[in-house]
mmCIF file of C-alpha atoms in Angstrom:
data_model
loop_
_atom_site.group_PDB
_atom_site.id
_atom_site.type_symbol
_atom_site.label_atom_id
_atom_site.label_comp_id
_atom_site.label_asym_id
_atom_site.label_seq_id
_atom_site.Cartn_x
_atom_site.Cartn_y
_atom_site.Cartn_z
ATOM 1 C CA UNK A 1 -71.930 128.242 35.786
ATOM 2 C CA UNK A 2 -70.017 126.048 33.583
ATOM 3 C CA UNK A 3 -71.779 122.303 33.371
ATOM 4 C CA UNK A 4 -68.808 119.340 32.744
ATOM 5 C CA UNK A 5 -69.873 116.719 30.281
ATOM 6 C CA UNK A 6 -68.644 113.417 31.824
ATOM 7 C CA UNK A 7 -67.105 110.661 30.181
ATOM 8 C CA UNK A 8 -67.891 107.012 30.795
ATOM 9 C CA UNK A 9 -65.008 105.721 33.182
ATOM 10 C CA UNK A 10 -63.357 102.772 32.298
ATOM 11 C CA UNK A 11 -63.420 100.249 34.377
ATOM 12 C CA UNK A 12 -60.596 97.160 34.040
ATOM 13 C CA UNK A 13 -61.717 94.135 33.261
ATOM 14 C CA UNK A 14 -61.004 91.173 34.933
ATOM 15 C CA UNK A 15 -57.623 89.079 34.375
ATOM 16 C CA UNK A 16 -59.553 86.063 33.493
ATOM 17 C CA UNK A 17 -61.108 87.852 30.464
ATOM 18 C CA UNK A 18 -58.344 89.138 29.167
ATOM 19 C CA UNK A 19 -56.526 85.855 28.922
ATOM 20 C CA UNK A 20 -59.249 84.110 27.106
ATOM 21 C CA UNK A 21 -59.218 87.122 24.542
ATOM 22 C CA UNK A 22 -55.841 86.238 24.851
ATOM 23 C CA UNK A 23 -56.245 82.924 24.110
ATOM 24 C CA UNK A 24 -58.984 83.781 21.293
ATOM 25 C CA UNK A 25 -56.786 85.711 19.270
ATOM 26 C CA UNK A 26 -54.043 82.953 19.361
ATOM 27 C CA UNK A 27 -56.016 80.527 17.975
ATOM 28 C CA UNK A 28 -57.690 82.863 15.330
ATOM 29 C CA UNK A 29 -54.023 83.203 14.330
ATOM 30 C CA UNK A 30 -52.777 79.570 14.300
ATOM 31 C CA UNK A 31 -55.882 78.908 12.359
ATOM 32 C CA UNK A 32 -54.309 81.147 9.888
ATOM 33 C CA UNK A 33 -51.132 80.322 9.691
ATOM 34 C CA UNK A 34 -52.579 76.599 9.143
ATOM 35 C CA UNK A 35 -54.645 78.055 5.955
ATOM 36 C CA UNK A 36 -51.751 79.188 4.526
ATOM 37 C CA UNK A 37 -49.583 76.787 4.477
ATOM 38 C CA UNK A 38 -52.144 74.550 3.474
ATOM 39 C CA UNK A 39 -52.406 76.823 0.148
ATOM 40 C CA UNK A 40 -48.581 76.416 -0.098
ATOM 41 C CA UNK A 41 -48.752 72.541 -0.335
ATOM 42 C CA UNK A 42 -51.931 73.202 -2.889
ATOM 43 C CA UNK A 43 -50.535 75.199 -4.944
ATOM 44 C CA UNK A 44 -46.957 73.369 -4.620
ATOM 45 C CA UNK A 45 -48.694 70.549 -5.930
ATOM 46 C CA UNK A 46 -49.951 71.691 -9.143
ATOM 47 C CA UNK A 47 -46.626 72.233 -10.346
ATOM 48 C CA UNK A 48 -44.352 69.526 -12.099
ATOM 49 C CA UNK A 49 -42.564 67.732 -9.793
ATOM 50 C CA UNK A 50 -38.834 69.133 -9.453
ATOM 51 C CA UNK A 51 -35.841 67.164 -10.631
ATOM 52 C CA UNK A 52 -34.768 66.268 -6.594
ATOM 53 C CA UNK A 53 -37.948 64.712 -6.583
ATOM 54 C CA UNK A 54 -37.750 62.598 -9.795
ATOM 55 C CA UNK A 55 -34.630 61.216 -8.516
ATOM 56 C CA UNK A 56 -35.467 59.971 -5.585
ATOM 57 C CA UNK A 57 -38.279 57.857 -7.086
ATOM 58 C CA UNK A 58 -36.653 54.464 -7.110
ATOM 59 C CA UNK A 59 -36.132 52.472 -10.559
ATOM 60 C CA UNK A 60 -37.820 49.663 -11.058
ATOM 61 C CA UNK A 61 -35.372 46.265 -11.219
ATOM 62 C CA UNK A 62 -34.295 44.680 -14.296
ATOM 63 C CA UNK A 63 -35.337 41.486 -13.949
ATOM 64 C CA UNK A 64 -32.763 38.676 -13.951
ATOM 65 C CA UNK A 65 -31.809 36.941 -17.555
ATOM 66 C CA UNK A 66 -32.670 33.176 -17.486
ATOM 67 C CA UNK A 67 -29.002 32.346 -18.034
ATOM 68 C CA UNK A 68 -28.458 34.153 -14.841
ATOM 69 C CA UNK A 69 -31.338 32.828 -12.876
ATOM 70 C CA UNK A 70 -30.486 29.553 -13.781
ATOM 71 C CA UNK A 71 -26.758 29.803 -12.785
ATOM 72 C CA UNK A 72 -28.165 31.422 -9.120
ATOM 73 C CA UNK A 73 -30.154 28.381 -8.461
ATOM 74 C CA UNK A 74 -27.865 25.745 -9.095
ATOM 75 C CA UNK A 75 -25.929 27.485 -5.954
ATOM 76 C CA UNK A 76 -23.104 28.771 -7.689
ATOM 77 C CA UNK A 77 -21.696 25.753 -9.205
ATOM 78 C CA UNK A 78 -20.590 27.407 -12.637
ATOM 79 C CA UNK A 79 -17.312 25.798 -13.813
ATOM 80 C CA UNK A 80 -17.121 23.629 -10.530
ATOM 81 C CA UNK A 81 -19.981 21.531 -11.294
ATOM 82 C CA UNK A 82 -19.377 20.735 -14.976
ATOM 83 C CA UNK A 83 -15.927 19.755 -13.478
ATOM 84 C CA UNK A 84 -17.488 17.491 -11.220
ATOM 85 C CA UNK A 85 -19.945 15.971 -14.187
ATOM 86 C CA UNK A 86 -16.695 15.553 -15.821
ATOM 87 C CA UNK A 87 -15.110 13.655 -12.322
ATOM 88 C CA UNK A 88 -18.131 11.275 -12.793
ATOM 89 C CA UNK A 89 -17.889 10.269 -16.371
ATOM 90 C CA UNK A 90 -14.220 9.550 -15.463
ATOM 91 C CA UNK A 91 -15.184 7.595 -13.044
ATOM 92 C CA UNK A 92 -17.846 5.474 -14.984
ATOM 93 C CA UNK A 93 -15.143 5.155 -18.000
ATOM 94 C CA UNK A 94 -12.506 4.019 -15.750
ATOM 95 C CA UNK A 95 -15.115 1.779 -14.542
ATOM 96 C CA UNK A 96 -15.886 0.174 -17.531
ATOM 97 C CA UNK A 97 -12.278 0.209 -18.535
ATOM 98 C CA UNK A 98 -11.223 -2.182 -15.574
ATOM 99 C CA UNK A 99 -10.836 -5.629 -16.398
ATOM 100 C CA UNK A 100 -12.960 -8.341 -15.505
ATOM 101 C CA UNK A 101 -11.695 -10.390 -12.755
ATOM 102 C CA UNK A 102 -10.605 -13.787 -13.695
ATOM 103 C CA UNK A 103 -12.454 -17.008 -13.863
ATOM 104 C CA UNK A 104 -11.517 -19.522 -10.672
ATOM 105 C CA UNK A 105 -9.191 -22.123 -11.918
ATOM 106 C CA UNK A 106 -10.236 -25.676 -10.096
ATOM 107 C CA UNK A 107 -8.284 -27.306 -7.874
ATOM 108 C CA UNK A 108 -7.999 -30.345 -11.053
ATOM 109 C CA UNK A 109 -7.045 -27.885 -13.450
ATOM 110 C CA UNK A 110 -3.691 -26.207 -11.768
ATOM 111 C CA UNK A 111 -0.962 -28.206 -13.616
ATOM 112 C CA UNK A 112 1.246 -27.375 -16.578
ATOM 113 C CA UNK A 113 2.217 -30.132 -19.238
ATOM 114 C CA UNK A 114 3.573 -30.742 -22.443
ATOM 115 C CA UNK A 115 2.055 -31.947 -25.189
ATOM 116 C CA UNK A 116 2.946 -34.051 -28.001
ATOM 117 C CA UNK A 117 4.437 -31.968 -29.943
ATOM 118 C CA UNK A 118 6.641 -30.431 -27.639
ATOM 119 C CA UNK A 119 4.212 -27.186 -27.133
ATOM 120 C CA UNK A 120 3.213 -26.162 -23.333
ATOM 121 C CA UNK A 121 -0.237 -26.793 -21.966
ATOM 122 C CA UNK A 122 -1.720 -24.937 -18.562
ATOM 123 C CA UNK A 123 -4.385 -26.403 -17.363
ATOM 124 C CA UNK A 124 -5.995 -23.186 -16.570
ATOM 125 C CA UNK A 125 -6.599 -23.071 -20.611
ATOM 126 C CA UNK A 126 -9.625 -25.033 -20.282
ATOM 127 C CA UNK A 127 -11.006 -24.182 -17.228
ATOM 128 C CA UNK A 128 -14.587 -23.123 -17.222
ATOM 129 C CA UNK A 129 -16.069 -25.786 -18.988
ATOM 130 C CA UNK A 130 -16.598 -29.530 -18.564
ATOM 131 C CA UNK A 131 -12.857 -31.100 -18.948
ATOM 132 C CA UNK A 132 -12.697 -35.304 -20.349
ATOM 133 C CA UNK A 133 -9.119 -36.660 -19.509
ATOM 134 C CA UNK A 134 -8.788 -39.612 -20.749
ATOM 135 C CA UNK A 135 -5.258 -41.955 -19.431
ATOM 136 C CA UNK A 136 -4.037 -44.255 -22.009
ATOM 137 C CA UNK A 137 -1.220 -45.928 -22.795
ATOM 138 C CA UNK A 138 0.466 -46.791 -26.697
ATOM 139 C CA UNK A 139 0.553 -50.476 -25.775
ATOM 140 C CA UNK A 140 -2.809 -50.686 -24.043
ATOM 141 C CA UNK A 141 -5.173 -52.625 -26.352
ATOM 142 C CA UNK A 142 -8.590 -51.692 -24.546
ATOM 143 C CA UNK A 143 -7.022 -47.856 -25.317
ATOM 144 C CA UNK A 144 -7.025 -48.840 -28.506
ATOM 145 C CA UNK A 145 -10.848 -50.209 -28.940
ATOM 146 C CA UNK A 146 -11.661 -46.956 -26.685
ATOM 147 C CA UNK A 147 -10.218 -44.925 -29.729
ATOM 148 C CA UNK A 148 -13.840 -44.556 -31.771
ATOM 149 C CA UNK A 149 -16.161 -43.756 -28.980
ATOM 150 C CA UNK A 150 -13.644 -41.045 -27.598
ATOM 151 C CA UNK A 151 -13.448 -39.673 -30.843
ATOM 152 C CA UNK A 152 -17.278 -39.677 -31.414
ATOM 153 C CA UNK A 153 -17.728 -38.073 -28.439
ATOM 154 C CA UNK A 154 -15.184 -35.485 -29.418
ATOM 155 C CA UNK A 155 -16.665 -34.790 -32.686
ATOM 156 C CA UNK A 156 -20.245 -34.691 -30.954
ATOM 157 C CA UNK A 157 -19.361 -32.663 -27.997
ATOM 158 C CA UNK A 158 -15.964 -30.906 -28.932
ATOM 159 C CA UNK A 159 -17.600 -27.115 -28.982
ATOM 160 C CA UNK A 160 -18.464 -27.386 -25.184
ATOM 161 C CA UNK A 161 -16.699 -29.896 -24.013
ATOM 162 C CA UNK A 162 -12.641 -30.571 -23.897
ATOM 163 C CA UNK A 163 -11.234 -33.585 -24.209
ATOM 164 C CA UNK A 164 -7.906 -34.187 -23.089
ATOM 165 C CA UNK A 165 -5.369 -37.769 -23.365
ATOM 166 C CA UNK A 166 -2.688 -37.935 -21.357
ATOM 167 C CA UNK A 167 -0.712 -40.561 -22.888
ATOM 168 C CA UNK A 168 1.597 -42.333 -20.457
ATOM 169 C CA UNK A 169 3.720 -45.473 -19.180
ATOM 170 C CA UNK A 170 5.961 -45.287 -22.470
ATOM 171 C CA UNK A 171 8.571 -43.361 -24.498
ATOM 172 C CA UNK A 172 7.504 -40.058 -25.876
ATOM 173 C CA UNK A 173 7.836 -41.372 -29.894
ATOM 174 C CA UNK A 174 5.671 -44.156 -29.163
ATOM 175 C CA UNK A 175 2.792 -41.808 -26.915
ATOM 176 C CA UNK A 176 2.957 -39.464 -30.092
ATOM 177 C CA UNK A 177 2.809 -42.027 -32.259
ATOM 178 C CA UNK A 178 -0.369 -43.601 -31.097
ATOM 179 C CA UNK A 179 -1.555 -39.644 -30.598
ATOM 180 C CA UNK A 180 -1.430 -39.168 -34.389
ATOM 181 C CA UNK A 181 -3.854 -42.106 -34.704
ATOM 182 C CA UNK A 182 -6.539 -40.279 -32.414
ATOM 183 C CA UNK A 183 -7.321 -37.150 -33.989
ATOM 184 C CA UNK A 184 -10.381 -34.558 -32.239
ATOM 185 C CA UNK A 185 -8.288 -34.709 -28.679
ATOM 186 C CA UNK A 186 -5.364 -32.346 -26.768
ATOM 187 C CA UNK A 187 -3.212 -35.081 -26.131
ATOM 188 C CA UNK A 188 -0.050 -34.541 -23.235
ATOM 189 C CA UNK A 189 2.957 -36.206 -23.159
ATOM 190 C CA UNK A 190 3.344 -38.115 -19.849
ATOM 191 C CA UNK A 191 6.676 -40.768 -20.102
ATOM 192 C CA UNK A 192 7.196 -40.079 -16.608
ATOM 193 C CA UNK A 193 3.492 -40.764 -15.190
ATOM 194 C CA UNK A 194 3.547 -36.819 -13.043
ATOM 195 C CA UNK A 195 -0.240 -36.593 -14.414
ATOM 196 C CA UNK A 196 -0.984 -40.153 -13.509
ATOM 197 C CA UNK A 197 0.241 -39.671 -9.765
ATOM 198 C CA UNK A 198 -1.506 -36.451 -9.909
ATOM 199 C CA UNK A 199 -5.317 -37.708 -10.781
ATOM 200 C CA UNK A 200 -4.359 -40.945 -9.193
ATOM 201 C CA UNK A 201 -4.437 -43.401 -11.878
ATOM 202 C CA UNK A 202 -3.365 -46.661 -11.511
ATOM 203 C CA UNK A 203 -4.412 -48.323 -14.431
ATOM 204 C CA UNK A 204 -5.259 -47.653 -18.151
ATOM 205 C CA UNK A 205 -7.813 -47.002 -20.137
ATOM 206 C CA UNK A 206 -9.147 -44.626 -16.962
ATOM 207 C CA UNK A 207 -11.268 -41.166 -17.398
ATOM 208 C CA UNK A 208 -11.849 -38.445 -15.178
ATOM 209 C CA UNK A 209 -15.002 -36.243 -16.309
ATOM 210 C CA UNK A 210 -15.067 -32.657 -14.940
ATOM 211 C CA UNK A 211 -17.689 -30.209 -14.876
ATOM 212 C CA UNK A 212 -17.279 -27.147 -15.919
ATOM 213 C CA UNK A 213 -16.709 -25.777 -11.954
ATOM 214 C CA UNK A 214 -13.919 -28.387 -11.925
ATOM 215 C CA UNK A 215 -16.241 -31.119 -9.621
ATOM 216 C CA UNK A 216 -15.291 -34.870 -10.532
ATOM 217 C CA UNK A 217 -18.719 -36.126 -12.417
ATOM 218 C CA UNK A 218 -16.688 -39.519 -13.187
ATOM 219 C CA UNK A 219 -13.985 -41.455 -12.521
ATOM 220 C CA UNK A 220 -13.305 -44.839 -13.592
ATOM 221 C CA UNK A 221 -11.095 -47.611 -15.115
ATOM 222 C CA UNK A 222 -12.355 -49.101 -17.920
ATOM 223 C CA UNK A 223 -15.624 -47.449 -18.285
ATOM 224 C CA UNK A 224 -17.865 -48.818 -20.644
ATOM 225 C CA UNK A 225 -19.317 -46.888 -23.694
ATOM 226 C CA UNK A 226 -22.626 -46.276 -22.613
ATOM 227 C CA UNK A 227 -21.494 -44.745 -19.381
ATOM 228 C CA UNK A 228 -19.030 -42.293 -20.653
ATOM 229 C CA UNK A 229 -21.803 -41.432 -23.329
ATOM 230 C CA UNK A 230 -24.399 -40.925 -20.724
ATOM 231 C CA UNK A 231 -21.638 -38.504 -18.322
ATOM 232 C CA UNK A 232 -20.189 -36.475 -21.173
ATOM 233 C CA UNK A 233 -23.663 -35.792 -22.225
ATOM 234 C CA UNK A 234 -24.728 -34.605 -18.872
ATOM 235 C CA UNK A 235 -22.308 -32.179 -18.261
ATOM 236 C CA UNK A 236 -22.434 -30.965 -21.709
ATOM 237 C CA UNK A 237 -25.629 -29.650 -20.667
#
């Protein structure tokens, strides 16, 4: 009698085991495809960087020349703004450039004349500083004693003062006559008496003492020495 040697029988094994060998062996695989790329990059690494790689590092920037940094800050002006310093030193030269604005001529002072000697006088000419018009006449013999204080005062005061006879109430040879005799003085021809009705004279030997605004510090008839000394010193300053 033949004897049968029997062989273990295999049994299946359950689904569930089977997919976690499944599962097992997938993982035991990803862990190796992890290790080797992880040797790539290692390995990569040690060798000198390639030329792609070199030239995507980016360049430092050049820095900015002062010139340049300068210009940027002044917000672009360049050649517009050393046009506009030039605009402004036009402007101060034409400033200074302009003429000064004329003195005020007083009221007293707007009249034109003529004066001995045939030359035109505007009263304008003296306006500014303290005026002494004196009315007198060739025949008037006060005038006549008047004639050395006037000219004292003249000669005293003459550099900040101006003295002015308007000689009047005669012919215009014997008002330059008696002129000549009264040196220190502007003296105007008046025959006709238009700067007597002007200033409002009546009667000779009269003064009228402006100040230098052109305000009426005197007027008289006859004034005595002492008084016209003391006015014409006042306004002399």
């Amino acid at each position: 009698m033949t004897s049968r040697v029997q062989r273990p029988v295999s049994r299946p094994r359950p689904r569930h085991a089977r997919a976690a060998m499944r599962a097992a062996v997938l993982g035991v695989l990803a862990a190796l495809a992890l290790a080797a790329c992880g040797g790539a990059e290692v390995s990569d690494a040690s060798e000198e960087p390639s030329a792609s790689s070199a030239s995507q590092t980016p360049s430092p920037a050049t820095p900015a020349s002062p010139a340049e940094s300068s210009s940027s800050d002044m917000g672009g002006k360049g050649e517009e703004g050393d046009k506009g310093d030039e605009r402004d030193k036009d402007g101060t030269t034409q400033q200074t450039e302009e003429a000064a604005p004329e003195s005020v001529v007083p009221a007293a002072l707007q009249f034109q004349a003529t004066t001995v000697s045939g030359d035109a006088f505007d009263g304008a000419s003296v306006a500014g500083r303290p005026v002494v018009l004196w009315f007198w006449a060739p025949w008037c013999a006060v005038c006549k004693s008047q004639v050395p204080t006037v000219t004292g005062l003249a000669d005293q005061y003459g550099d900040d003062v101006a003295f002015v006879g308007v000689g009047g109430l005669d012919g215009t040879d014997a008002i330059r006559a008696f002129a000549d005799d009264v040196p220190g003085l502007t003296h105007l021809s008046d025959p006709g008496g238009d700067l007597y009705q002007r200033f409002g004279i009546s009667e000779q030997s009269s003064f009228v003492v402006l100040d230098a605004a052109g305000g009426e510090a005197l007027r008289t008839g006859y004034a005595n020495d002492d008084a016209l000394s003391a006015v014409v010193a006042d306004v002399a300053g």
